[in-house]
């Protein structure tokens, strides 16, 4: 969330219009941050758990060319939904709008090619598929996005991208970084490099498919029309309370699953299958659910 | 620095006047952050390495009652200088101005009694005398300071103190915290609790006095008129280049000391004696220096 705030404070100025894809809690967070910093957040509401239609975004940008950027997710973590960033990037690269992607839960679990796909700003964090404790965030910025940074008048000091860029050239950071986590991250990146980035995404895909087949096999439904490799949202029968189910799974089997957020609270459980989690974890969680 | 930015963004609004004690790099940082957020930073320049005269601050506040706060340090880390926060707090508690103290390097190395001394906002970090890796910051806020928070119109989202307060009541944080560091901190705090807070400060004082006596014994001078328990700034003879001395101490003896910053660059070295450092560390560093 700090990195999301940093992106907003560095890219935009008060009064700027930005388009926000709202299909879950993290889409809503983009809108809240942009509003907190005085931007006009134009919402594109797609429904929680629904796939993003990139053409809809393109139409909106054509009608409102003053929109500076589209803020969205690679995977909307509150529902586990994957958005088609490749198609969206292709459409936006022919416009003046910058594509800002929160890839916090998605990076490495899903393919993401920033340059090839036209992703101008990508945000990630240490604690998801990068298999490092929480505390670090990462941001990439394209040449197109740097132009916005140069013109931004929003207040920032700690988050200042220009200072970070200047220090990065000297292999430094502007302020004291979380060094122990950087050391841990180095080891995680070595593991990922050794396995190969495409194989890491395929491993996540295999676990996701296995989880979904198992959930369907015990006659439960999967949320939405675009489930990601990050997690599987299981729709519960109306007579089952999701929060009670979570407590039971934790108490009886020591298995932790996430609950639903906002309007989905109590109605779904979310089974994560990313990063360190492997096939045996999935077998355990499905057994507990069954 | 993030916590300093959070304090500025939560306490003040654009156009507010704040008084900034400038006696080193971190005093200057307060002014830079306040200016970046649109406040008017009235400087009180006391000279690098010089003690703070609390009465001077009191006079300034009396002349300019529109000043909302005084931003200062417990220990100005760039010079190792201790400021008399107890006396300053007493003076300011009789005015409308709020006292904001960056205690990042000072906490636990020096006594600091926020309530008793009238310190409205105190900022600390994990990586100094709290003996935990960097990545966590802490802020205390008095009732007097909460009134400023309620009226602040500066943009913030990730830093929002109100959200943090509401979540703290549920023993939660608004966004993903650096959990592994919180666990490490718990162990550090247990060590500090076991030793006793006053004894921890006394231990730092003993190391500081030993370091200074040793430095004087090898005919070198100590910077300034108010050295702290955090570190000792050694003034070098003009024929000795501080940066070369640091390299030599590192290469020959594996001993790391800090250099001077800004106008003191090359002219001093800074010997730290806080947190995990103990008497044997001081013996090694003095031997290397000698």
XYZ file of C-alpha atoms in Angstrom, chain B residues 179-277:
99
model
C 6.203 -9.305 10.578
C 9.646 -10.908 10.864
C 11.010 -7.641 12.262
C 8.157 -7.355 14.741
C 9.063 -10.824 16.028
C 12.728 -9.809 16.292
C 11.751 -6.614 18.102
C 9.784 -8.593 20.673
C 12.979 -10.378 21.665
C 14.951 -7.109 21.809
C 12.298 -5.514 24.005
C 12.423 -8.524 26.344
C 16.189 -8.049 26.707
C 15.698 -4.332 27.422
C 12.895 -5.033 29.902
C 15.044 -7.597 31.692
C 17.985 -5.205 31.985
C 15.752 -2.263 32.939
C 15.340 0.952 30.937
C 17.444 3.115 33.268
C 20.265 0.608 33.314
C 20.230 0.470 29.511
C 20.721 4.258 29.366
C 23.455 4.041 32.027
C 25.253 1.347 30.051
C 25.236 3.642 27.022
C 26.494 6.526 29.160
C 29.372 4.416 30.511
C 30.458 3.403 26.994
C 30.199 7.016 25.794
C 32.350 8.304 28.667
C 34.953 5.580 28.141
C 35.119 6.385 24.425
C 35.563 10.090 25.042
C 38.263 9.588 27.684
C 40.129 7.284 25.310
C 39.865 9.767 22.428
C 41.159 12.611 24.628
C 43.946 10.344 25.903
C 45.304 9.943 22.375
C 45.239 13.751 21.995
C 42.220 14.082 19.723
C 39.294 16.441 20.283
C 35.567 15.743 20.713
C 33.109 17.726 18.556
C 30.798 20.237 20.204
C 29.586 21.049 23.673
C 26.898 18.408 24.197
C 28.037 14.929 23.149
C 25.411 12.187 23.479
C 25.493 8.540 24.540
C 24.790 7.482 20.946
C 28.081 8.205 19.264
C 31.286 10.204 19.673
C 32.345 12.630 16.940
C 36.142 12.854 16.845
C 37.607 16.059 15.366
C 40.613 15.171 13.238
C 43.813 17.224 12.878
C 43.623 19.202 9.618
C 46.381 17.121 8.016
C 44.316 13.926 8.348
C 41.591 13.210 5.771
C 38.652 11.557 7.536
C 37.555 9.537 4.528
C 41.044 8.099 4.029
C 41.290 7.322 7.734
C 37.976 5.451 7.575
C 39.166 3.393 4.594
C 42.419 2.585 6.377
C 40.661 1.491 9.585
C 38.347 -0.726 7.531
C 41.091 -2.244 5.375
C 43.747 -2.770 8.080
C 41.553 -3.691 11.066
C 38.076 -4.427 9.706
C 36.729 -1.606 11.873
C 33.894 0.559 10.568
C 33.401 4.110 11.742
C 31.089 6.699 10.182
C 32.312 9.847 8.466
C 31.236 13.452 8.706
C 28.305 14.767 6.672
C 27.800 18.100 4.922
C 30.265 20.734 6.110
C 31.917 18.190 8.451
C 32.723 15.768 5.615
C 36.304 14.531 5.954
C 36.823 16.536 9.154
C 35.418 14.125 11.730
C 34.860 10.438 12.252
C 31.898 9.156 14.260
C 32.313 6.214 16.618
C 28.984 4.563 17.479
C 28.463 3.042 20.921
C 24.835 2.046 21.075
C 22.596 -1.000 21.019
C 24.529 -4.247 20.666
C 27.925 -2.554 20.901
